[in-house]
PDB file of C-alpha atoms in Angstrom:
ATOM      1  CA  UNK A   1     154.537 138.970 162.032  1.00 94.00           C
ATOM      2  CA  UNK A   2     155.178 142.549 160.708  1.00 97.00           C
ATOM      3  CA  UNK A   3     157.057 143.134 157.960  1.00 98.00           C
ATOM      4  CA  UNK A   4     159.507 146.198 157.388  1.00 98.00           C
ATOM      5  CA  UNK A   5     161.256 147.438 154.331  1.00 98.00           C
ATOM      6  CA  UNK A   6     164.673 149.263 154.922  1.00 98.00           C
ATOM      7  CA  UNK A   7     165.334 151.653 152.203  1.00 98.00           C
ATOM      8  CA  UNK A   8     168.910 152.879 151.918  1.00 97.00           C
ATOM      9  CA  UNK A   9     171.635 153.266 150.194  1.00 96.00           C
ATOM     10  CA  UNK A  10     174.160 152.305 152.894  1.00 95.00           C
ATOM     11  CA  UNK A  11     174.537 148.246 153.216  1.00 96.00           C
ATOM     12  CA  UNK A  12     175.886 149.494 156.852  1.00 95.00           C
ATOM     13  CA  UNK A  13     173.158 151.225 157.576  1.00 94.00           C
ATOM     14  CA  UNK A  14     170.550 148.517 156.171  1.00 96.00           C
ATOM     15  CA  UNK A  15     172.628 145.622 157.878  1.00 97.00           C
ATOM     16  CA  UNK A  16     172.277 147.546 161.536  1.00 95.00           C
ATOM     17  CA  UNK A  17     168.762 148.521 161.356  1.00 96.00           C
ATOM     18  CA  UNK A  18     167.560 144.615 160.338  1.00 98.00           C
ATOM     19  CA  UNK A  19     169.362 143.520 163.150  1.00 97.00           C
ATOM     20  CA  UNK A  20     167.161 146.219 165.168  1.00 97.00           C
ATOM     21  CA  UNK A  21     163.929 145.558 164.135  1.00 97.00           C
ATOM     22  CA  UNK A  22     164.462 141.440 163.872  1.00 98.00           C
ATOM     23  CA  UNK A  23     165.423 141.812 167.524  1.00 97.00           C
ATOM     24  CA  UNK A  24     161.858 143.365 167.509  1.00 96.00           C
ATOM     25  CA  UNK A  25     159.790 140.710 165.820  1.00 97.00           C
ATOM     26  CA  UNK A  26     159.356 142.099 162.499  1.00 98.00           C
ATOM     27  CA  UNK A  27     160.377 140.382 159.268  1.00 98.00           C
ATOM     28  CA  UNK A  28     162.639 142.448 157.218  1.00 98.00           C
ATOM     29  CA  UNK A  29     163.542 142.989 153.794  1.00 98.00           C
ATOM     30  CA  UNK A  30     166.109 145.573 151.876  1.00 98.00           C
ATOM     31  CA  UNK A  31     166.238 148.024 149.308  1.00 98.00           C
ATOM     32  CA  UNK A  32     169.574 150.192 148.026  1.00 97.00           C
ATOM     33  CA  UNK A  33     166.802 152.758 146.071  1.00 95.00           C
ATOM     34  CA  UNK A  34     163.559 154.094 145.749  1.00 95.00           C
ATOM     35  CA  UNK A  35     163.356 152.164 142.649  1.00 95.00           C
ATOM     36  CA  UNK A  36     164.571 148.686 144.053  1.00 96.00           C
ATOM     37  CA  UNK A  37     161.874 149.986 147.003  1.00 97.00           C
ATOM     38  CA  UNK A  38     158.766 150.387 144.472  1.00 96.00           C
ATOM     39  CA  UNK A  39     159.345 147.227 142.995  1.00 96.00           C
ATOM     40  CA  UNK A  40     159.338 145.452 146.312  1.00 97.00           C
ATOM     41  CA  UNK A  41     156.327 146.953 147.247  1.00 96.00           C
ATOM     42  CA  UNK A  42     154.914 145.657 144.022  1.00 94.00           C
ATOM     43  CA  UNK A  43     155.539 141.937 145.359  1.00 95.00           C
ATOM     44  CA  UNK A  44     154.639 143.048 148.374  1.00 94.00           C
ATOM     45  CA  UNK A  45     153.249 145.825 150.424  1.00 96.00           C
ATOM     46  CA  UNK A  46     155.118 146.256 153.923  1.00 97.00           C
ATOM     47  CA  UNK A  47     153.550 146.925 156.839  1.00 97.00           C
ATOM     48  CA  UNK A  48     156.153 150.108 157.688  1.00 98.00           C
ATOM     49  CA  UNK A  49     159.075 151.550 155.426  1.00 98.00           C
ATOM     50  CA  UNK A  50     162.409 152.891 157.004  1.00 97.00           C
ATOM     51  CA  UNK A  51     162.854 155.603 154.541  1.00 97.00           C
ATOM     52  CA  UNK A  52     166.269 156.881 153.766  1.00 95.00           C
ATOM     53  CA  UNK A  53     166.335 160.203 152.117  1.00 92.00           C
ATOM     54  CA  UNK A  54     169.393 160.651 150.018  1.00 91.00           C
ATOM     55  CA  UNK A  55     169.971 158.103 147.415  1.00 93.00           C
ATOM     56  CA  UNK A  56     170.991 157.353 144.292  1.00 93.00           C
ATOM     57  CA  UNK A  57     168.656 156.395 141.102  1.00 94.00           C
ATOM     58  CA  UNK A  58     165.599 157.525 143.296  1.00 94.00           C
ATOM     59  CA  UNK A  59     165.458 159.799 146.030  1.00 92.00           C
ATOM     60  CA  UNK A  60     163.128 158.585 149.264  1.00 94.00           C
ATOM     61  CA  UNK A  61     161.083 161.780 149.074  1.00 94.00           C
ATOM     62  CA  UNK A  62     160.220 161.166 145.277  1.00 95.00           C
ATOM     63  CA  UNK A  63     159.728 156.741 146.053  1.00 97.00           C
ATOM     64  CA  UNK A  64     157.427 158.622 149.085  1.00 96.00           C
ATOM     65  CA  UNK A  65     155.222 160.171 146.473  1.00 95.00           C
ATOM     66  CA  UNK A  66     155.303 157.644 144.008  1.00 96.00           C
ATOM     67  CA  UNK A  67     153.995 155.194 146.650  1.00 97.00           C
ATOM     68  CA  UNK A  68     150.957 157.740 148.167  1.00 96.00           C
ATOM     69  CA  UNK A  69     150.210 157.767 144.541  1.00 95.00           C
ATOM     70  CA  UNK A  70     149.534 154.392 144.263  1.00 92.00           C
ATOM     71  CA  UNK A  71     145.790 152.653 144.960  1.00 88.00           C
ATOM     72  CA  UNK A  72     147.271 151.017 147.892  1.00 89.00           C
ATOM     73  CA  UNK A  73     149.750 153.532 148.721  1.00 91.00           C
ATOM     74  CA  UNK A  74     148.366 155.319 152.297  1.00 92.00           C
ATOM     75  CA  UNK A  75     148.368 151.092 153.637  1.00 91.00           C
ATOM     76  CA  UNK A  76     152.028 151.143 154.957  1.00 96.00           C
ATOM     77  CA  UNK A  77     153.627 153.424 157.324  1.00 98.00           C
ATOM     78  CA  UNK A  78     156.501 155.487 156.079  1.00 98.00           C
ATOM     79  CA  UNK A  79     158.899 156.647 158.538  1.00 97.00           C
ATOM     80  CA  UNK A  80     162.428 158.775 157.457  1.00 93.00           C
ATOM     81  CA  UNK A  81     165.497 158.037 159.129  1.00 90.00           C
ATOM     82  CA  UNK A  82     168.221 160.735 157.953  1.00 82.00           C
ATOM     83  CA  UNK A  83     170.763 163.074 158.394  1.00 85.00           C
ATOM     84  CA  UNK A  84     168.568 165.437 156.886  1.00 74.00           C
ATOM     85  CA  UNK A  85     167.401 167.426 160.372  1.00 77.00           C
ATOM     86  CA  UNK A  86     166.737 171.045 159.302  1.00 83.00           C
ATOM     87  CA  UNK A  87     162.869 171.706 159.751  1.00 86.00           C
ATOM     88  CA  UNK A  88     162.222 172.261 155.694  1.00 89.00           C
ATOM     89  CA  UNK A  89     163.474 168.464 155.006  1.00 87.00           C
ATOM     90  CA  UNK A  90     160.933 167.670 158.007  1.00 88.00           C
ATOM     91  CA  UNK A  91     157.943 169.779 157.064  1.00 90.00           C
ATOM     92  CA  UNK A  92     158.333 168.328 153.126  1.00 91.00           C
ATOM     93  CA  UNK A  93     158.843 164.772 154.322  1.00 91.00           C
ATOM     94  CA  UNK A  94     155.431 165.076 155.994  1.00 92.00           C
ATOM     95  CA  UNK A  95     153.491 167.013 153.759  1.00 93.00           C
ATOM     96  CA  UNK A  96     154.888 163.954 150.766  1.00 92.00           C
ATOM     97  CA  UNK A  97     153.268 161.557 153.130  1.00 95.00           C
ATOM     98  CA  UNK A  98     156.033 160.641 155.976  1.00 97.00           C
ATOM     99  CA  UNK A  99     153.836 159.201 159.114  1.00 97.00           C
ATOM    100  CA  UNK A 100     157.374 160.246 161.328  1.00 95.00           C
ATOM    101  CA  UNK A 101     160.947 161.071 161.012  1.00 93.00           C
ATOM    102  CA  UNK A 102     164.031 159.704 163.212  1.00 93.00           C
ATOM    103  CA  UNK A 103     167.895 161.103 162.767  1.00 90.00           C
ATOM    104  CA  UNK A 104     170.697 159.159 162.004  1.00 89.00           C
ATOM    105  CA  UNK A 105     172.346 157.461 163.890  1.00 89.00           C
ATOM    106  CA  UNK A 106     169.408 156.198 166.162  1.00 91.00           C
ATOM    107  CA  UNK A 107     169.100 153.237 168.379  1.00 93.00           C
ATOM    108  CA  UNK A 108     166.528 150.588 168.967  1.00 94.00           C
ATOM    109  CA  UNK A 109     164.380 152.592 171.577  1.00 96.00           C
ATOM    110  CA  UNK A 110     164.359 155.438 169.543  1.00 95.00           C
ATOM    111  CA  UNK A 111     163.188 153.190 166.334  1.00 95.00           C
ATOM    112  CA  UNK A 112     161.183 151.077 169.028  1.00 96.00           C
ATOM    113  CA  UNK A 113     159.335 154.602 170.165  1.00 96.00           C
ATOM    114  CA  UNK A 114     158.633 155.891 166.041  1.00 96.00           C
ATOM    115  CA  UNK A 115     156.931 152.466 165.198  1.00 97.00           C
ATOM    116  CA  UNK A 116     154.896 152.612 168.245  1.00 97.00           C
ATOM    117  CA  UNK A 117     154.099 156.592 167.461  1.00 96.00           C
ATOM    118  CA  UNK A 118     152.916 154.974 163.654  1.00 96.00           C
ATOM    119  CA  UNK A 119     151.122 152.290 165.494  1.00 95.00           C
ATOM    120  CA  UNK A 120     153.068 149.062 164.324  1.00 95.00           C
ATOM    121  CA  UNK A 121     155.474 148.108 167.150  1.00 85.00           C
TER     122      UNK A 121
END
């Protein structure tokens, strides 16, 4: 089964998009920051991150480099799913490492058709 780690501040947001990618198979856990994110990955690596980008105590674009920066860091797929839709938040999430980005809100083929794109769904 393959796992997915929602990263986001919003429970609403985190509760909505488990229930989208458990209807898809995966096993999913949650994190409220890029810090609670990093130390998940340190128990264990998942197989794709939903990334958001505004958050408090760690921002997903500075948990994205942190994790590239890591030994193991290029083994999950990292996709943003924000507000954030001008094309300097794009161009900077994927030059820090995003495999793909998705706007909130979003529904399950839209998230279905990103974790294809990143080869996991």
């Amino acid at each position: 089964m393959k796992t997915c780690l929602i990263v986001d501040d919003s429970r609403v947001i985190r509760k909505v998009s488990r229930h989208l990618l458990e209807a898809m198979g995966f096993a999913v856990s949650e994190a409220a920051d890029g810090k609670e994110a990093l130390e998940a990955c340190d128990a264990a690596m998942p197989d794709v991150i939903l990334l958001d980008w505004n958050m408090p105590v760690m921002s997903g674009i500075d948990f994205l480099g942190q994790l590239r920066a890591r030994p193991d860091g290029d083994a999950t797929k990292v996709v943003f799913c924000t507000t954030e839709n001008d094309v300097a938040h794009i161009k900077a999430a994927i030059e820090a490492g995003a495999n793909e980005y998705v706007m909130k809100p979003f529904d399950q083929e839209t998230l279905q058709i990103k974790l294809q794109l990143v080869g996991v769904a």
